[in-house]
Amino acid sequence: MVFKINGGNRLCGSLKIESAKNSVLPIMAGAVLTDKEVIIENCPKISDVFAMSDILRSVGKIVKFCGENLTITPDEGFVGGDLNFSTDLASSVRTSVLMLGALSAKTKKAKIPYPGGCDFGGRPIDIHINALKMLGAKIAEEDDRIVCGSPIKGGKAVLPFPSVGATENVILACVLGKGDSVIVNAAREPEIVDLAAFLNRLGAKIYGAGTSVIRVEGVKNLNGGTIRPSPDRIEAGTYLVAAAVTGGEIELNNVNAENISSLLGKLCDNTCKFKIKNDIIYLHSGKRKKAFDLTTGPYPLFPTDLQAQASVLAAVSDGRSKIKDEVFKNRFAHVVELKKMGAKVSVHGNLATFDGVPVLHGAEVCAHDLRCGAALVLAGLNAEGTTVVHDVKFLERGYYAMDKKLAALGADIVRA
Ligand code: EPZ
């Protein structure tokens, strides 16, 4: 599957942003903790959600879309024995690892395959494992699977890095049970706040989400409930950069400007103008683009998930821009593809240096991972001539109907 793009059109118009993929996925793992119905509103129909849905089905849930909402209910007819799922399923989505915390809390013993996810130089899970051990879990490896026996006893887990997934895994492992647990140096991303808000709505007792110290008081069981996760800040940021690299003007509905303030600041430096009203952002892109520097980091610093997209803007901004990724130090698969489109860029370690060119030119390029794919689409929108982005299956893990949304804004793009 490819996206074929004839570049050069200014993007104009408005579009609605989906609920955040990186909130929906951990919330789906959290649904394992209750035997009641869970409804996730405005849920994106993306392949990572479909993969997590199959994982939940294999541990005894009925998962289905009802319009824009995803409903998760117990499968009364499930005869599953030990709750487990296949290695293929686990390796198709990073958040399969969250089933370790969720299943060990729910069934007191979890045995799961190693997770997958986009590959930019390895996705270790040592922080997850060590944090669970600090709270009394017994973790072992059995036939190529991770086993988390004996429930959390409570205590303090100090993370060496504010890992988003490890923070989520520990929260899920601690919600049910007797002990009180504290996570120190927790991730502060808005998606953590969403997960805690969801679980608290079901009756959990989680305090401090969004700060670097999170406390969880174990409870006996959880009710059901409905959640509308935050808007997807990475999807929103991707479309704002799309407008910037095409000199366009767009209006985004269902966005939380506070969650992408780091990007808005960079786009201002780059001569974009904004108007923000409630959950609407209106962006007008300046003609001349000025070079900028950025370094990614844990929230609220600039998100690594927008690094590849910002690289495209740097590639066509006057002057020299430097982009450093301090979260995933090898996340530069997009650079070799952007060079095929005329970008002047070099990478040393985790620093990419761009000397801006007036415009890119079309080429055949490959989406090596989700955000690399998104970046190459943005590059194609800017480029003179035709760009063909291959392997858009990676892109469709995290973007619902990207081709249709861009076409509605005036882009010349088809899925073929
Ligand atoms: C989450 O991944 C997101 N995925 C990623 O988004 C995002 O890039 C990342 O957080 C950082 O914000 C989901 O939420 C599904 P981490 P996660 O644990 O949890 C190292 C996207 O494009 N690390 O915060 O896997 C790790 O290698 C995806 O939507 C360890 O060393 O990220 C990285 O360098 C891609 N050991 C850093 O920490 C561990 O046990 C941050 O990883 C865990 C992580």
Short mmCIF file of C-alpha atoms and ligand atoms in Angstrom, two decimals:
data_model
loop_
_atom_site.label_atom_id
_atom_site.label_comp_id
_atom_site.label_asym_id
_atom_site.label_seq_id
_atom_site.Cartn_x
_atom_site.Cartn_y
_atom_site.Cartn_z
CA MET A 1 0.00 0.00 0.00
CA VAL A 2 1.32 3.49 -0.97
CA PHE A 3 0.34 7.15 -0.77
CA LYS A 4 0.89 9.00 -4.06
CA ILE A 5 1.25 12.76 -3.61
CA ASN A 6 1.55 15.57 -6.16
CA GLY A 7 3.04 18.31 -4.02
CA GLY A 8 2.77 22.08 -4.04
CA ASN A 9 -0.83 22.63 -2.94
CA ARG A 10 -1.40 25.00 0.01
CA LEU A 11 -3.45 23.24 2.72
CA CYS A 12 -6.57 25.20 3.62
CA GLY A 13 -9.67 24.26 5.61
CA SER A 14 -10.55 22.58 8.89
CA LEU A 15 -10.40 19.09 10.35
CA LYS A 16 -11.27 17.23 13.57
CA ILE A 17 -8.58 15.52 15.62
CA GLU A 18 -9.14 11.99 16.96
CA SER A 19 -8.71 10.84 20.56
CA ALA A 20 -5.06 10.19 21.38
CA LYS A 21 -3.73 6.82 20.22
CA ASN A 22 -1.29 6.80 23.13
CA SER A 23 -4.14 7.32 25.60
CA VAL A 24 -6.56 4.84 24.02
CA LEU A 25 -4.06 1.94 24.00
CA PRO A 26 -3.19 1.98 27.73
CA ILE A 27 -6.86 2.60 28.57
CA MET A 28 -7.69 -0.58 26.62
CA ALA A 29 -5.18 -2.48 28.78
CA GLY A 30 -6.86 -0.91 31.82
CA ALA A 31 -10.22 -2.34 30.73
CA VAL A 32 -8.82 -5.78 31.68
CA LEU A 33 -8.98 -4.72 35.34
CA THR A 34 -12.79 -4.59 35.43
CA ASP A 35 -15.55 -7.12 34.70
CA LYS A 36 -17.95 -4.36 33.68
CA GLU A 37 -18.47 -2.50 30.39
CA VAL A 38 -15.98 0.16 29.28
CA ILE A 39 -16.71 2.67 26.50
CA ILE A 40 -13.95 4.73 24.84
CA GLU A 41 -15.46 7.68 22.96
CA ASN A 42 -14.17 9.18 19.68
CA CYS A 43 -11.80 6.21 19.35
CA PRO A 44 -9.58 6.26 16.24
CA LYS A 45 -10.04 3.31 13.86
CA ILE A 46 -6.29 2.64 13.52
CA SER A 47 -4.41 -0.64 13.29
CA ASP A 48 -2.79 -0.33 16.74
CA VAL A 49 -6.31 -0.20 18.22
CA PHE A 50 -7.30 -3.24 16.14
CA ALA A 51 -4.21 -5.12 17.42
CA MET A 52 -4.97 -4.24 21.06
CA SER A 53 -8.59 -5.30 20.45
CA ASP A 54 -7.39 -8.76 19.35
CA ILE A 55 -5.22 -9.01 22.46
CA LEU A 56 -8.22 -8.18 24.67
CA ARG A 57 -10.35 -10.74 22.82
CA SER A 58 -7.75 -13.41 23.55
CA VAL A 59 -8.02 -12.69 27.29
CA GLY A 60 -11.81 -12.86 27.44
CA LYS A 61 -13.24 -9.54 26.25
CA ILE A 62 -15.73 -8.67 23.53
CA VAL A 63 -14.41 -5.57 21.74
CA LYS A 64 -16.34 -3.74 19.04
CA PHE A 65 -16.89 -0.33 17.51
CA CYS A 66 -20.31 1.23 17.89
CA GLY A 67 -20.01 4.26 15.60
CA GLU A 68 -17.10 6.36 16.90
CA ASN A 69 -17.03 4.57 20.26
CA LEU A 70 -15.16 1.39 21.18
CA THR A 71 -17.02 -0.85 23.65
CA ILE A 72 -15.24 -3.48 25.75
CA THR A 73 -17.32 -6.04 27.68
CA PRO A 74 -16.62 -9.42 29.34
CA ASP A 75 -17.03 -12.39 27.01
CA GLU A 76 -19.30 -14.62 29.14
CA GLY A 77 -18.59 -17.55 26.84
CA PHE A 78 -14.82 -17.24 27.15
CA VAL A 79 -13.14 -20.46 28.20
CA GLY A 80 -9.53 -19.39 28.23
CA GLY A 81 -7.59 -21.03 31.00
CA ASP A 82 -4.51 -18.96 31.57
CA LEU A 83 -5.05 -15.55 29.99
CA ASN A 84 -2.55 -15.38 27.18
CA PHE A 85 -2.01 -14.14 23.64
CA SER A 86 0.26 -14.95 20.72
CA THR A 87 3.78 -13.69 20.11
CA ASP A 88 2.63 -12.37 16.73
CA LEU A 89 -0.05 -10.28 18.41
CA ALA A 90 2.37 -9.06 21.10
CA SER A 91 4.99 -8.07 18.56
CA SER A 92 2.48 -6.06 16.51
CA VAL A 93 1.97 -3.36 19.14
CA ARG A 94 4.17 -1.84 21.86
CA THR A 95 1.37 -1.59 24.41
CA SER A 96 1.02 -5.38 24.57
CA VAL A 97 3.64 -5.00 27.34
CA LEU A 98 1.02 -3.23 29.50
CA MET A 99 -0.82 -6.52 29.76
CA LEU A 100 1.94 -7.56 32.18
CA GLY A 101 0.77 -5.05 34.77
CA ALA A 102 -2.92 -5.41 33.99
CA LEU A 103 -3.05 -9.24 33.98
CA SER A 104 -0.83 -9.61 37.05
CA ALA A 105 -3.18 -7.30 38.95
CA LYS A 106 -6.32 -9.01 37.68
CA THR A 107 -5.26 -12.67 37.77
CA LYS A 108 -2.27 -12.51 40.15
CA LYS A 109 -0.09 -14.11 37.47
CA ALA A 110 0.68 -12.80 33.97
CA LYS A 111 2.69 -14.61 31.31
CA ILE A 112 3.10 -12.58 28.12
CA PRO A 113 5.32 -12.50 25.00
CA TYR A 114 7.84 -9.69 24.53
CA PRO A 115 6.25 -6.55 22.99
CA GLY A 116 6.74 -4.97 19.55
CA GLY A 117 6.26 -1.41 18.37
CA CYS A 118 8.12 0.89 15.97
CA ASP A 119 11.78 -0.08 15.81
CA PHE A 120 14.23 2.81 16.08
CA GLY A 121 17.11 1.04 17.73
CA GLY A 122 15.47 -1.29 20.20
CA ARG A 123 12.59 -0.89 22.65
CA PRO A 124 13.88 -2.36 25.97
CA ILE A 125 11.55 -3.01 28.93
CA ASP A 126 14.09 -3.14 31.77
CA ILE A 127 12.58 -0.07 33.46
CA HIS A 128 9.15 -1.79 33.47
CA ILE A 129 10.58 -5.01 34.95
CA ASN A 130 12.75 -3.36 37.61
CA ALA A 131 9.93 -1.04 38.74
CA LEU A 132 7.55 -3.98 39.21
CA LYS A 133 10.27 -5.85 41.14
CA MET A 134 10.78 -2.82 43.44
CA LEU A 135 7.10 -3.20 44.36
CA GLY A 136 7.45 -6.86 45.25
CA ALA A 137 6.45 -8.57 41.99
CA LYS A 138 8.28 -11.79 41.12
CA ILE A 139 9.35 -11.52 37.47
CA ALA A 140 10.89 -14.40 35.53
CA GLU A 141 11.31 -15.58 31.98
CA GLU A 142 9.65 -18.85 30.94
CA ASP A 143 9.61 -20.27 27.36
CA ASP A 144 10.44 -16.90 25.86
CA ARG A 145 7.70 -15.13 27.81
CA ILE A 146 7.81 -12.72 30.70
CA VAL A 147 6.08 -14.04 33.81
CA CYS A 148 4.92 -11.69 36.54
CA GLY A 149 3.84 -13.79 39.51
CA SER A 150 2.66 -12.69 42.96
CA PRO A 151 0.77 -9.44 43.08
CA ILE A 152 2.33 -6.12 43.92
CA LYS A 153 3.00 -5.73 47.64
CA GLY A 154 3.30 -1.94 47.48
CA GLY A 155 6.18 0.37 48.29
CA LYS A 156 8.23 2.73 46.14
CA ALA A 157 9.34 2.36 42.53
CA VAL A 158 11.96 4.87 41.36
CA LEU A 159 12.29 5.10 37.56
CA PRO A 160 15.77 5.92 36.21
CA PHE A 161 14.05 7.65 33.25
CA PRO A 162 10.44 8.92 33.14
CA SER A 163 9.38 6.09 30.84
CA VAL A 164 5.78 6.50 29.63
CA GLY A 165 5.16 2.77 29.26
CA ALA A 166 6.82 1.81 32.52
CA THR A 167 4.75 4.43 34.39
CA GLU A 168 1.58 3.04 32.82
CA ASN A 169 2.55 -0.59 33.50
CA VAL A 170 3.19 0.12 37.18
CA ILE A 171 -0.07 2.06 37.57
CA LEU A 172 -1.99 -0.87 36.02
CA ALA A 173 -0.20 -3.38 38.27
CA CYS A 174 -0.99 -1.39 41.45
CA VAL A 175 -4.66 -0.43 41.00
CA LEU A 176 -6.11 -3.67 42.41
CA GLY A 177 -4.87 -5.10 45.70
CA LYS A 178 -4.07 -4.11 49.23
CA GLY A 179 -0.81 -2.18 49.11
CA ASP A 180 -0.09 1.50 48.58
CA SER A 181 2.53 2.27 45.94
CA VAL A 182 4.48 5.36 44.92
CA ILE A 183 6.13 5.92 41.51
CA VAL A 184 9.00 8.41 41.66
CA ASN A 185 10.29 10.09 38.47
CA ALA A 186 7.05 9.08 36.75
CA ALA A 187 6.32 10.21 33.19
CA ARG A 188 4.18 13.38 33.10
CA GLU A 189 2.66 13.00 29.60
CA PRO A 190 -1.04 13.92 29.13
CA GLU A 191 -1.64 10.27 28.23
CA ILE A 192 -0.71 9.28 31.80
CA VAL A 193 -3.28 11.78 33.09
CA ASP A 194 -5.88 10.22 30.77
CA LEU A 195 -5.14 6.69 32.01
CA ALA A 196 -5.39 7.75 35.66
CA ALA A 197 -8.61 9.71 35.01
CA PHE A 198 -10.12 6.66 33.33
CA LEU A 199 -9.14 4.25 36.13
CA ASN A 200 -10.28 6.69 38.85
CA ARG A 201 -13.63 6.97 37.07
CA LEU A 202 -13.90 3.17 37.51
CA GLY A 203 -13.13 3.49 41.22
CA ALA A 204 -9.33 3.38 41.38
CA LYS A 205 -7.39 5.61 43.77
CA ILE A 206 -4.56 7.23 41.79
CA TYR A 207 -3.12 10.57 42.87
CA GLY A 208 -0.57 12.89 41.24
CA ALA A 209 -0.87 11.81 37.58
CA GLY A 210 0.80 14.48 35.44
CA THR A 211 3.44 15.08 38.09
CA SER A 212 6.62 13.10 38.64
CA VAL A 213 5.32 11.45 41.82
CA ILE A 214 2.25 9.24 41.46
CA ARG A 215 0.61 7.43 44.38
CA VAL A 216 -1.72 4.44 43.98
CA GLU A 217 -3.89 3.01 46.78
CA GLY A 218 -4.96 -0.55 45.89
CA VAL A 219 -8.74 -1.16 45.77
CA LYS A 220 -10.73 -4.39 45.78
CA ASN A 221 -12.38 -4.07 42.38
CA LEU A 222 -13.44 -1.61 39.71
CA ASN A 223 -16.76 -0.62 38.11
CA GLY A 224 -17.39 0.08 34.43
CA GLY A 225 -17.45 3.50 32.81
CA THR A 226 -17.10 5.76 29.78
CA ILE A 227 -14.07 7.88 28.90
CA ARG A 228 -13.39 10.45 26.19
CA PRO A 229 -9.57 10.58 26.01
CA SER A 230 -7.71 13.81 25.26
CA PRO A 231 -7.28 14.82 21.64
CA ASP A 232 -4.24 13.32 19.93
CA ARG A 233 -1.55 15.98 20.38
CA ILE A 234 0.77 14.20 17.94
CA GLU A 235 -1.87 13.95 15.22
CA ALA A 236 -2.66 17.65 15.78
CA GLY A 237 1.01 18.60 15.64
CA THR A 238 1.46 16.59 12.46
CA TYR A 239 -1.29 18.53 10.65
CA LEU A 240 0.01 21.88 11.95
CA VAL A 241 3.43 21.09 10.46
CA ALA A 242 1.68 19.98 7.24
CA ALA A 243 0.15 23.47 7.00
CA ALA A 244 3.50 25.07 7.78
CA VAL A 245 5.42 23.18 5.06
CA THR A 246 2.78 24.05 2.43
CA GLY A 247 2.38 27.74 3.38
CA GLY A 248 -1.24 26.96 4.20
CA GLU A 249 -3.81 28.03 6.74
CA ILE A 250 -5.84 25.46 8.65
CA GLU A 251 -8.21 25.18 11.59
CA LEU A 252 -8.00 22.15 13.88
CA ASN A 253 -11.02 21.19 16.01
CA ASN A 254 -10.82 19.07 19.16
CA VAL A 255 -7.27 20.04 20.17
CA ASN A 256 -5.70 20.94 23.50
CA ALA A 257 -3.21 23.73 22.70
CA GLU A 258 -1.58 23.43 26.14
CA ASN A 259 -0.46 19.87 25.35
CA ILE A 260 1.45 21.00 22.24
CA SER A 261 2.76 24.35 23.49
CA SER A 262 6.35 23.24 22.79
CA LEU A 263 5.51 22.75 19.09
CA LEU A 264 3.51 25.98 18.88
CA GLY A 265 6.53 27.85 20.20
CA LYS A 266 8.77 26.38 17.50
CA LEU A 267 6.23 27.11 14.76
CA CYS A 268 6.06 30.74 15.97
CA ASP A 269 9.84 30.97 15.69
CA ASN A 270 9.37 29.67 12.18
CA THR A 271 7.01 32.62 11.34
CA CYS A 272 3.64 30.87 11.73
CA LYS A 273 0.75 32.83 13.27
CA PHE A 274 -1.89 31.30 15.59
CA LYS A 275 -5.29 31.96 17.02
CA ILE A 276 -6.46 29.67 19.85
CA LYS A 277 -10.09 29.55 21.05
CA ASN A 278 -11.20 26.80 23.43
CA ASP A 279 -10.48 23.52 21.62
CA ILE A 280 -9.75 25.14 18.25
CA ILE A 281 -6.35 26.13 16.84
CA TYR A 282 -6.17 28.28 13.71
CA LEU A 283 -2.73 28.41 12.05
CA HIS A 284 -1.60 30.76 9.27
CA SER A 285 1.79 29.80 7.87
CA GLY A 286 4.21 32.53 6.83
CA LYS A 287 5.78 32.33 3.39
CA ARG A 288 9.40 32.59 4.58
CA LYS A 289 10.42 29.90 7.03
CA LYS A 290 13.15 30.64 9.52
CA ALA A 291 15.60 28.00 10.77
CA PHE A 292 15.19 26.79 14.35
CA ASP A 293 16.84 24.44 16.86
CA LEU A 294 15.03 21.89 18.97
CA THR A 295 15.80 19.14 21.44
CA THR A 296 13.24 16.49 22.35
CA GLY A 297 12.67 15.34 25.90
CA PRO A 298 10.10 13.93 28.32
CA TYR A 299 6.88 15.97 28.61
CA PRO A 300 6.53 18.97 28.76
CA LEU A 301 9.62 19.22 26.53
CA PHE A 302 9.32 18.88 22.76
CA PRO A 303 7.86 15.41 21.99
CA THR A 304 10.04 12.86 20.21
CA ASP A 305 6.90 11.80 18.30
CA LEU A 306 6.96 15.15 16.44
CA GLN A 307 10.71 15.13 15.78
CA ALA A 308 10.50 13.59 12.31
CA GLN A 309 7.72 15.97 11.28
CA ALA A 310 9.67 19.00 12.54
CA SER A 311 12.65 17.72 10.53
CA VAL A 312 10.68 18.29 7.32
CA LEU A 313 10.04 21.91 8.32
CA ALA A 314 13.73 22.34 9.13
CA ALA A 315 14.62 20.91 5.71
CA VAL A 316 12.78 23.76 3.96
CA SER A 317 13.54 26.63 6.39
CA ASP A 318 16.10 29.31 5.49
CA GLY A 319 19.37 28.74 7.31
CA ARG A 320 20.78 26.02 9.52
CA SER A 321 18.53 24.07 11.93
CA LYS A 322 19.69 21.57 14.52
CA ILE A 323 17.38 18.83 15.79
CA LYS A 324 18.47 16.59 18.67
CA ASP A 325 16.49 13.59 19.98
CA GLU A 326 17.25 12.92 23.66
CA VAL A 327 14.48 10.30 24.01
CA PHE A 328 15.13 7.89 21.11
CA LYS A 329 18.70 8.59 20.03
CA ASN A 330 18.44 6.65 16.76
CA ARG A 331 15.09 7.99 15.60
CA PHE A 332 16.39 9.32 12.24
CA ALA A 333 15.16 6.77 9.66
CA HIS A 334 13.36 9.67 7.91
CA VAL A 335 16.68 11.44 7.16
CA VAL A 336 17.90 9.02 4.49
CA GLU A 337 14.48 9.29 2.80
CA LEU A 338 14.41 13.11 3.00
CA LYS A 339 17.83 13.18 1.33
CA LYS A 340 16.27 11.37 -1.67
CA MET A 341 13.92 14.39 -1.88
CA GLY A 342 16.75 16.92 -1.91
CA ALA A 343 17.09 17.70 1.79
CA LYS A 344 20.56 18.89 2.85
CA VAL A 345 21.04 17.11 6.18
CA SER A 346 23.67 15.23 8.16
CA VAL A 347 23.30 13.14 11.30
CA HIS A 348 25.96 12.73 13.99
CA GLY A 349 24.87 10.61 16.96
CA ASN A 350 21.46 11.91 18.01
CA LEU A 351 21.84 15.31 16.29
CA ALA A 352 20.55 16.10 12.78
CA THR A 353 21.78 19.32 11.13
CA PHE A 354 19.72 20.76 8.26
CA ASP A 355 20.71 23.44 5.74
CA GLY A 356 17.34 24.56 4.42
CA VAL A 357 16.48 24.36 0.72
CA PRO A 358 13.67 26.41 -0.91
CA VAL A 359 11.63 23.31 -1.74
CA LEU A 360 11.99 19.51 -1.87
CA HIS A 361 11.46 17.40 -4.99
CA GLY A 362 9.30 14.29 -5.36
CA ALA A 363 10.80 10.77 -5.04
CA GLU A 364 9.95 7.17 -4.18
CA VAL A 365 10.45 6.88 -0.40
CA CYS A 366 9.82 4.34 2.36
CA ALA A 367 8.02 4.70 5.69
CA HIS A 368 10.28 2.81 8.09
CA ASP A 369 8.08 3.55 11.11
CA LEU A 370 4.94 5.43 12.08
CA ARG A 371 6.27 8.96 12.47
CA CYS A 372 8.84 8.52 9.68
CA GLY A 373 5.88 7.75 7.41
CA ALA A 374 4.02 10.85 8.57
CA ALA A 375 7.10 12.99 7.94
CA LEU A 376 7.48 11.66 4.38
CA VAL A 377 3.87 12.54 3.61
CA LEU A 378 4.53 16.10 4.81
CA ALA A 379 7.65 16.20 2.64
CA GLY A 380 5.59 15.04 -0.35
CA LEU A 381 3.06 17.82 0.26
CA ASN A 382 5.88 20.37 0.08
CA ALA A 383 7.77 18.80 -2.82
CA GLU A 384 7.66 19.77 -6.48
CA GLY A 385 6.50 16.78 -8.51
CA THR A 386 5.25 13.38 -7.42
CA THR A 387 6.21 11.50 -4.24
CA VAL A 388 5.29 7.89 -3.59
CA VAL A 389 5.42 6.85 0.08
CA HIS A 390 5.72 3.07 0.39
CA ASP A 391 4.77 0.94 3.42
CA VAL A 392 2.04 3.26 4.65
CA LYS A 393 0.84 0.36 6.83
CA PHE A 394 3.24 1.78 9.44
CA LEU A 395 1.61 5.18 9.13
CA GLU A 396 -1.88 3.73 9.48
CA ARG A 397 -0.95 2.34 12.90
CA GLY A 398 -1.44 5.84 14.28
CA TYR A 399 -3.26 8.04 11.75
CA TYR A 400 -6.91 7.48 10.86
CA ALA A 401 -7.72 8.33 7.20
CA MET A 402 -4.70 10.62 6.78
CA ASP A 403 -5.05 10.63 2.98
CA LYS A 404 -8.73 11.60 3.18
CA LYS A 405 -8.10 14.28 5.82
CA LEU A 406 -5.30 15.83 3.74
CA ALA A 407 -7.31 15.62 0.51
CA ALA A 408 -10.15 17.49 2.28
CA LEU A 409 -7.61 20.25 3.00
CA GLY A 410 -6.69 20.49 -0.69
CA ALA A 411 -3.78 18.06 -0.93
CA ASP A 412 -3.40 16.02 -4.12
CA ILE A 413 -2.99 12.61 -2.43
CA VAL A 414 -4.33 9.15 -3.19
CA ARG A 415 -3.98 5.78 -1.45
CA ALA A 416 -3.09 3.10 -4.03
C1 EPZ B 1 5.65 5.81 24.45
O1 EPZ B 1 6.52 4.74 24.11
C2 EPZ B 1 4.88 6.13 23.17
N1 EPZ B 1 4.11 4.97 22.74
C3 EPZ B 1 5.86 6.50 22.06
O2 EPZ B 1 5.10 6.87 20.92
C4 EPZ B 1 6.68 7.71 22.52
O3 EPZ B 1 7.65 8.00 21.54
C5 EPZ B 1 7.36 7.40 23.86
O4 EPZ B 1 6.39 6.98 24.84
C6 EPZ B 1 8.10 8.62 24.41
O5 EPZ B 1 7.23 9.67 24.60
C7 EPZ B 1 2.92 4.72 23.33
O6 EPZ B 1 2.50 5.43 24.24
C8 EPZ B 1 2.15 3.54 22.82
P1 EPZ B 1 9.33 5.25 26.86
P2 EPZ B 1 7.33 3.98 25.28
O7 EPZ B 1 9.25 4.05 27.72
O8 EPZ B 1 6.50 3.90 26.49
C9 EPZ B 1 13.90 3.93 27.03
C10 EPZ B 1 4.42 6.82 18.69
O9 EPZ B 1 5.03 7.24 17.70
N2 EPZ B 1 13.40 2.79 27.81
O10 EPZ B 1 8.91 6.58 27.44
O11 EPZ B 1 7.88 2.75 24.69
C11 EPZ B 1 13.45 3.88 25.59
O12 EPZ B 1 14.30 3.06 24.81
C12 EPZ B 1 5.17 6.04 19.74
O13 EPZ B 1 3.21 7.01 18.94
C13 EPZ B 1 14.31 1.92 28.38
O14 EPZ B 1 15.51 2.06 28.22
O15 EPZ B 1 8.52 5.03 25.52
C14 EPZ B 1 13.52 5.33 25.19
O16 EPZ B 1 14.85 5.67 24.90
C15 EPZ B 1 6.59 5.72 19.33
N3 EPZ B 1 13.82 0.87 29.10
C16 EPZ B 1 13.07 6.06 26.46
O17 EPZ B 1 13.30 5.14 27.53
C17 EPZ B 1 12.48 0.68 29.30
O18 EPZ B 1 12.11 -0.27 30.01
C18 EPZ B 1 11.61 6.48 26.46
O19 EPZ B 1 10.82 5.34 26.28
C19 EPZ B 1 11.58 1.57 28.72
C20 EPZ B 1 12.06 2.63 27.98
#
